[in-house]
Structure formats: C-alpha cells, structure tokens
Short mmCIF file of N, CA and C in Angstrom, two decimals:
data_model
loop_
_atom_site.label_atom_id
_atom_site.label_comp_id
_atom_site.label_asym_id
_atom_site.label_seq_id
_atom_site.Cartn_x
_atom_site.Cartn_y
_atom_site.Cartn_z
N MET A 1 10.06 -0.80 -34.73
CA MET A 1 11.07 -1.26 -33.87
C MET A 1 11.04 -0.51 -32.58
N LEU A 2 11.03 0.74 -32.55
CA LEU A 2 10.92 1.52 -31.28
C LEU A 2 9.62 1.24 -30.46
N ALA A 3 8.47 1.17 -31.25
CA ALA A 3 7.30 0.97 -30.67
C ALA A 3 7.18 -0.50 -29.96
N GLU A 4 7.77 -1.53 -30.72
CA GLU A 4 7.70 -2.84 -30.06
C GLU A 4 8.60 -2.81 -28.82
N PHE A 5 9.79 -2.11 -28.79
CA PHE A 5 10.57 -2.02 -27.59
C PHE A 5 9.81 -1.34 -26.43
N LEU A 6 9.17 -0.26 -26.83
CA LEU A 6 8.49 0.44 -25.71
C LEU A 6 7.24 -0.46 -25.16
N LEU A 7 6.68 -1.18 -25.99
CA LEU A 7 5.61 -1.99 -25.62
C LEU A 7 6.09 -3.16 -24.71
N LEU A 8 7.15 -3.65 -25.18
CA LEU A 8 7.80 -4.77 -24.32
C LEU A 8 8.39 -4.24 -22.87
N ALA A 9 8.93 -3.04 -22.93
CA ALA A 9 9.33 -2.46 -21.64
C ALA A 9 8.12 -2.25 -20.85
N LEU A 10 7.06 -1.62 -21.31
CA LEU A 10 5.84 -1.32 -20.52
C LEU A 10 5.26 -2.66 -19.92
N LEU A 11 5.21 -3.76 -20.88
CA LEU A 11 4.74 -4.98 -20.21
C LEU A 11 5.59 -5.57 -19.16
N ALA A 12 6.90 -5.33 -19.35
CA ALA A 12 7.84 -5.90 -18.25
C ALA A 12 7.71 -4.99 -16.98
N LEU A 13 7.38 -3.78 -17.09
CA LEU A 13 7.21 -2.93 -15.87
C LEU A 13 5.88 -3.34 -15.16
N VAL A 14 4.80 -3.60 -15.94
CA VAL A 14 3.57 -3.94 -15.44
C VAL A 14 3.67 -5.34 -14.70
N LEU A 15 4.29 -6.30 -15.36
CA LEU A 15 4.53 -7.63 -14.77
C LEU A 15 5.33 -7.53 -13.46
N TRP A 16 6.42 -6.78 -13.50
CA TRP A 16 7.12 -6.67 -12.32
C TRP A 16 6.41 -5.99 -11.15
N SER A 17 5.64 -5.07 -11.42
CA SER A 17 4.84 -4.32 -10.43
C SER A 17 3.74 -5.28 -9.91
N LEU A 18 3.05 -6.13 -10.68
CA LEU A 18 2.13 -7.08 -10.17
C LEU A 18 2.80 -8.01 -9.34
N TYR A 19 4.01 -8.47 -9.72
CA TYR A 19 4.71 -9.53 -8.93
C TYR A 19 5.12 -8.87 -7.61
N ASP A 20 5.74 -7.75 -7.61
CA ASP A 20 6.15 -7.07 -6.38
C ASP A 20 4.92 -6.83 -5.44
N ASN A 21 3.78 -6.45 -5.95
CA ASN A 21 2.62 -6.29 -5.14
C ASN A 21 2.26 -7.62 -4.41
N TYR A 22 2.26 -8.70 -5.17
CA TYR A 22 1.76 -9.97 -4.82
C TYR A 22 2.82 -10.58 -3.81
N VAL A 23 4.06 -10.64 -4.13
CA VAL A 23 5.12 -11.13 -3.15
C VAL A 23 5.46 -10.36 -2.00
N THR A 24 5.59 -9.00 -2.11
CA THR A 24 5.97 -8.24 -1.05
C THR A 24 4.80 -8.10 -0.01
N GLY A 25 3.63 -7.99 -0.56
CA GLY A 25 2.47 -7.68 0.30
C GLY A 25 1.91 -9.01 0.91
N LYS A 26 2.49 -10.04 0.64
CA LYS A 26 1.97 -11.37 1.12
C LYS A 26 2.18 -11.59 2.61
N ASN A 27 3.37 -11.18 3.27
CA ASN A 27 3.68 -11.32 4.52
C ASN A 27 3.46 -10.17 5.41
N LEU A 28 2.75 -9.17 4.85
CA LEU A 28 2.57 -7.86 5.70
C LEU A 28 1.20 -7.85 6.37
N PRO A 29 1.06 -6.97 7.25
CA PRO A 29 -0.30 -6.90 7.85
C PRO A 29 -1.26 -6.38 6.85
N PRO A 30 -2.63 -6.54 7.09
CA PRO A 30 -3.65 -6.16 6.07
C PRO A 30 -3.65 -4.68 5.95
N GLY A 31 -4.28 -4.27 4.87
CA GLY A 31 -4.41 -2.75 4.55
C GLY A 31 -5.28 -2.65 3.29
N PRO A 32 -5.49 -1.37 2.96
CA PRO A 32 -6.26 -1.16 1.73
C PRO A 32 -5.71 -1.73 0.52
N THR A 33 -6.66 -1.98 -0.43
CA THR A 33 -6.13 -2.75 -1.67
C THR A 33 -5.14 -1.82 -2.38
N ARG A 34 -4.11 -2.47 -2.92
CA ARG A 34 -2.98 -1.64 -3.54
C ARG A 34 -3.12 -1.89 -4.98
N LEU A 35 -2.83 -0.78 -5.73
CA LEU A 35 -2.76 -0.86 -7.29
C LEU A 35 -1.31 -0.69 -7.71
N PRO A 36 -0.96 -1.35 -8.89
CA PRO A 36 0.46 -1.30 -9.37
C PRO A 36 0.84 0.13 -9.51
N PHE A 37 2.12 0.50 -9.12
CA PHE A 37 2.66 1.80 -9.24
C PHE A 37 2.00 2.97 -8.42
N LEU A 38 0.76 2.88 -8.11
CA LEU A 38 0.04 4.00 -7.32
C LEU A 38 -0.07 3.59 -5.93
N GLY A 39 -0.13 2.29 -5.53
CA GLY A 39 -0.32 1.94 -4.22
C GLY A 39 -1.69 2.04 -3.69
N THR A 40 -1.82 2.74 -2.59
CA THR A 40 -3.16 3.03 -2.02
C THR A 40 -3.55 4.56 -2.14
N ILE A 41 -2.79 5.24 -2.97
CA ILE A 41 -3.00 6.79 -3.11
C ILE A 41 -4.42 7.04 -3.54
N ILE A 42 -4.95 6.27 -4.52
CA ILE A 42 -6.34 6.53 -5.09
C ILE A 42 -7.30 6.33 -3.94
N GLN A 43 -7.22 5.38 -3.11
CA GLN A 43 -8.13 5.09 -2.06
C GLN A 43 -8.12 6.10 -1.04
N LEU A 44 -6.84 6.53 -0.66
CA LEU A 44 -6.62 7.57 0.38
C LEU A 44 -7.09 8.97 -0.21
N ALA A 45 -6.97 9.27 -1.57
CA ALA A 45 -7.53 10.62 -2.08
C ALA A 45 -8.98 10.67 -2.11
N LEU A 46 -9.60 9.47 -2.16
CA LEU A 46 -11.10 9.54 -2.19
C LEU A 46 -11.55 9.90 -0.78
N ARG A 47 -10.81 9.51 0.20
CA ARG A 47 -11.20 9.81 1.54
C ARG A 47 -10.62 11.24 2.21
N ALA A 48 -10.00 12.04 1.20
CA ALA A 48 -9.25 13.22 1.61
C ALA A 48 -10.20 14.33 2.04
N LYS A 49 -11.44 14.16 2.10
CA LYS A 49 -12.49 15.13 2.57
C LYS A 49 -12.33 15.36 4.07
N GLU A 50 -11.75 14.40 4.69
CA GLU A 50 -11.63 14.57 6.23
C GLU A 50 -10.03 14.63 6.54
N PRO A 51 -9.85 15.17 7.78
CA PRO A 51 -8.46 15.36 8.18
C PRO A 51 -7.69 14.00 8.16
N PRO A 52 -6.33 14.06 7.97
CA PRO A 52 -5.64 12.74 7.90
C PRO A 52 -5.66 11.87 9.18
N TYR A 53 -5.74 12.47 10.28
CA TYR A 53 -5.70 11.69 11.41
C TYR A 53 -7.12 10.89 11.52
N LEU A 54 -8.16 11.44 11.17
CA LEU A 54 -9.46 10.92 11.15
C LEU A 54 -9.51 9.70 10.13
N MET A 55 -8.92 9.93 9.00
CA MET A 55 -8.73 9.01 7.85
C MET A 55 -7.99 7.81 8.32
N LEU A 56 -6.87 7.95 8.99
CA LEU A 56 -6.05 6.89 9.50
C LEU A 56 -6.82 6.12 10.58
N GLN A 57 -7.60 6.99 11.42
CA GLN A 57 -8.20 6.24 12.52
C GLN A 57 -9.38 5.26 11.89
N LYS A 58 -9.99 5.78 10.91
CA LYS A 58 -11.05 4.86 10.22
C LYS A 58 -10.49 3.72 9.64
N LEU A 59 -9.32 3.88 8.99
CA LEU A 59 -8.50 2.60 8.46
C LEU A 59 -8.14 1.78 9.48
N SER A 60 -7.70 2.17 10.67
CA SER A 60 -7.38 1.31 11.70
C SER A 60 -8.58 0.42 12.20
N GLN A 61 -9.67 1.14 12.26
CA GLN A 61 -10.87 0.46 12.76
C GLN A 61 -11.24 -0.58 11.72
N GLU A 62 -11.04 -0.33 10.46
CA GLU A 62 -11.36 -1.24 9.45
C GLU A 62 -10.39 -2.46 9.27
N TYR A 63 -9.04 -2.24 9.46
CA TYR A 63 -8.00 -3.16 9.21
C TYR A 63 -7.28 -3.71 10.45
N GLY A 64 -7.58 -3.08 11.62
CA GLY A 64 -7.01 -3.57 12.84
C GLY A 64 -5.87 -2.48 13.35
N ASP A 65 -5.22 -2.83 14.42
CA ASP A 65 -4.25 -1.98 15.05
C ASP A 65 -2.97 -1.90 14.17
N MET A 66 -2.65 -2.89 13.57
CA MET A 66 -1.43 -2.86 12.50
C MET A 66 -1.88 -2.96 11.16
N MET A 67 -1.49 -2.05 10.27
CA MET A 67 -1.97 -2.16 8.82
C MET A 67 -0.80 -1.71 7.96
N THR A 68 -0.82 -2.07 6.61
CA THR A 68 0.15 -1.68 5.76
C THR A 68 -0.45 -0.81 4.65
N ILE A 69 0.23 0.33 4.43
CA ILE A 69 -0.20 1.21 3.37
C ILE A 69 0.93 1.48 2.35
N LYS A 70 0.62 1.45 1.04
CA LYS A 70 1.70 1.70 0.09
C LYS A 70 1.52 2.87 -0.58
N PHE A 71 2.46 3.82 -0.59
CA PHE A 71 2.61 5.12 -1.27
C PHE A 71 3.42 4.92 -2.55
N GLY A 72 2.82 4.71 -3.59
CA GLY A 72 3.66 4.48 -4.79
C GLY A 72 4.41 3.19 -4.74
N THR A 73 5.66 3.23 -4.63
CA THR A 73 6.45 1.98 -4.49
C THR A 73 7.03 1.84 -3.00
N LEU A 74 6.65 2.73 -2.21
CA LEU A 74 7.19 2.82 -0.76
C LEU A 74 6.14 2.06 0.16
N TRP A 75 6.45 0.97 0.90
CA TRP A 75 5.64 0.27 1.80
C TRP A 75 5.75 0.94 3.21
N GLN A 76 4.62 1.27 3.86
CA GLN A 76 4.68 1.81 5.27
C GLN A 76 3.76 0.99 6.08
N GLY A 77 4.37 0.51 7.23
CA GLY A 77 3.72 -0.23 8.19
C GLY A 77 3.18 0.82 9.39
N MET A 78 1.97 0.76 9.69
CA MET A 78 1.42 1.70 10.65
C MET A 78 0.79 0.93 11.88
N THR A 79 0.94 1.48 12.94
CA THR A 79 0.28 0.94 14.12
C THR A 79 -0.51 2.01 14.87
N ASP A 80 -1.70 1.50 15.39
CA ASP A 80 -2.65 2.48 16.08
C ASP A 80 -2.73 1.86 17.44
N HIS A 81 -1.73 1.62 18.17
CA HIS A 81 -1.76 0.92 19.52
C HIS A 81 -1.04 1.73 20.38
N LYS A 82 -1.42 1.65 21.69
CA LYS A 82 -0.70 2.49 22.87
C LYS A 82 0.72 2.05 23.08
N MET A 83 1.00 0.75 22.78
CA MET A 83 2.38 0.38 23.01
C MET A 83 3.43 1.00 22.15
N PRO A 84 4.64 1.01 22.50
CA PRO A 84 5.68 1.48 21.54
C PRO A 84 5.81 0.49 20.42
N ALA A 85 6.17 1.09 19.23
CA ALA A 85 6.27 0.28 17.99
C ALA A 85 7.23 -0.94 18.16
N SER A 86 8.36 -0.76 18.91
CA SER A 86 9.24 -1.88 19.21
C SER A 86 8.58 -3.11 19.82
N SER A 87 7.62 -2.76 20.77
CA SER A 87 6.90 -3.87 21.37
C SER A 87 5.86 -4.60 20.53
N ASN A 88 5.33 -3.74 19.62
CA ASN A 88 4.48 -4.39 18.59
C ASN A 88 5.16 -5.40 17.66
N CYS A 89 6.40 -4.97 17.26
CA CYS A 89 7.19 -5.76 16.30
C CYS A 89 7.67 -7.10 16.92
N LEU A 90 7.83 -7.04 18.33
CA LEU A 90 8.45 -8.24 19.04
C LEU A 90 7.28 -9.04 19.62
N ALA A 91 6.08 -8.59 19.64
CA ALA A 91 5.05 -9.42 20.17
C ALA A 91 4.60 -10.58 19.16
#
C-alpha cells in the first residue's frame, strides 16, 4: 500500500515537472536544454572548468543576447546586451 502511494506520488511529480518545463518554457527566450527538477545545472556543471563570466559569455554567443536558464525550479532570464534590462523588456 505504501509502495503504491509512493510510486503514484513520484509519477505525479515527474508529470508535473514535465508539464511545467513544457508550458512555462514555451514563451521564454531560448536557452540550454532543461531537465526536470535539475534545470540546466548539469549542462552548466560540465562547463565549470572555466570562470562563470566566460561560461555565460559562451552561452550568450550560442543562444543570443537574451536567454533563459533554469536553476532547479527557478527560472532566470539573462541578457548580454549593453542596454539596461528595462529597455530590453520593453523592446
């Protein structure tokens, strides 16, 4: 009984995470591939041999001036443009 409940709860969590990744990430700027629950942490950890500013610079060259990175369940919008962020949002 307990095993069935835990399996059902795990299945519900995975389905919710996949749905959240699909729906929330649909209207956001491009970014690295996101995994359920982990976000882009794995992909960023693989690039951890270089300083963070170089890693983000390479990501901005790959995905453009505006990109989305997901840390666990937290979405982060990043910009690599000279204009203030408010101007980027309003453009």
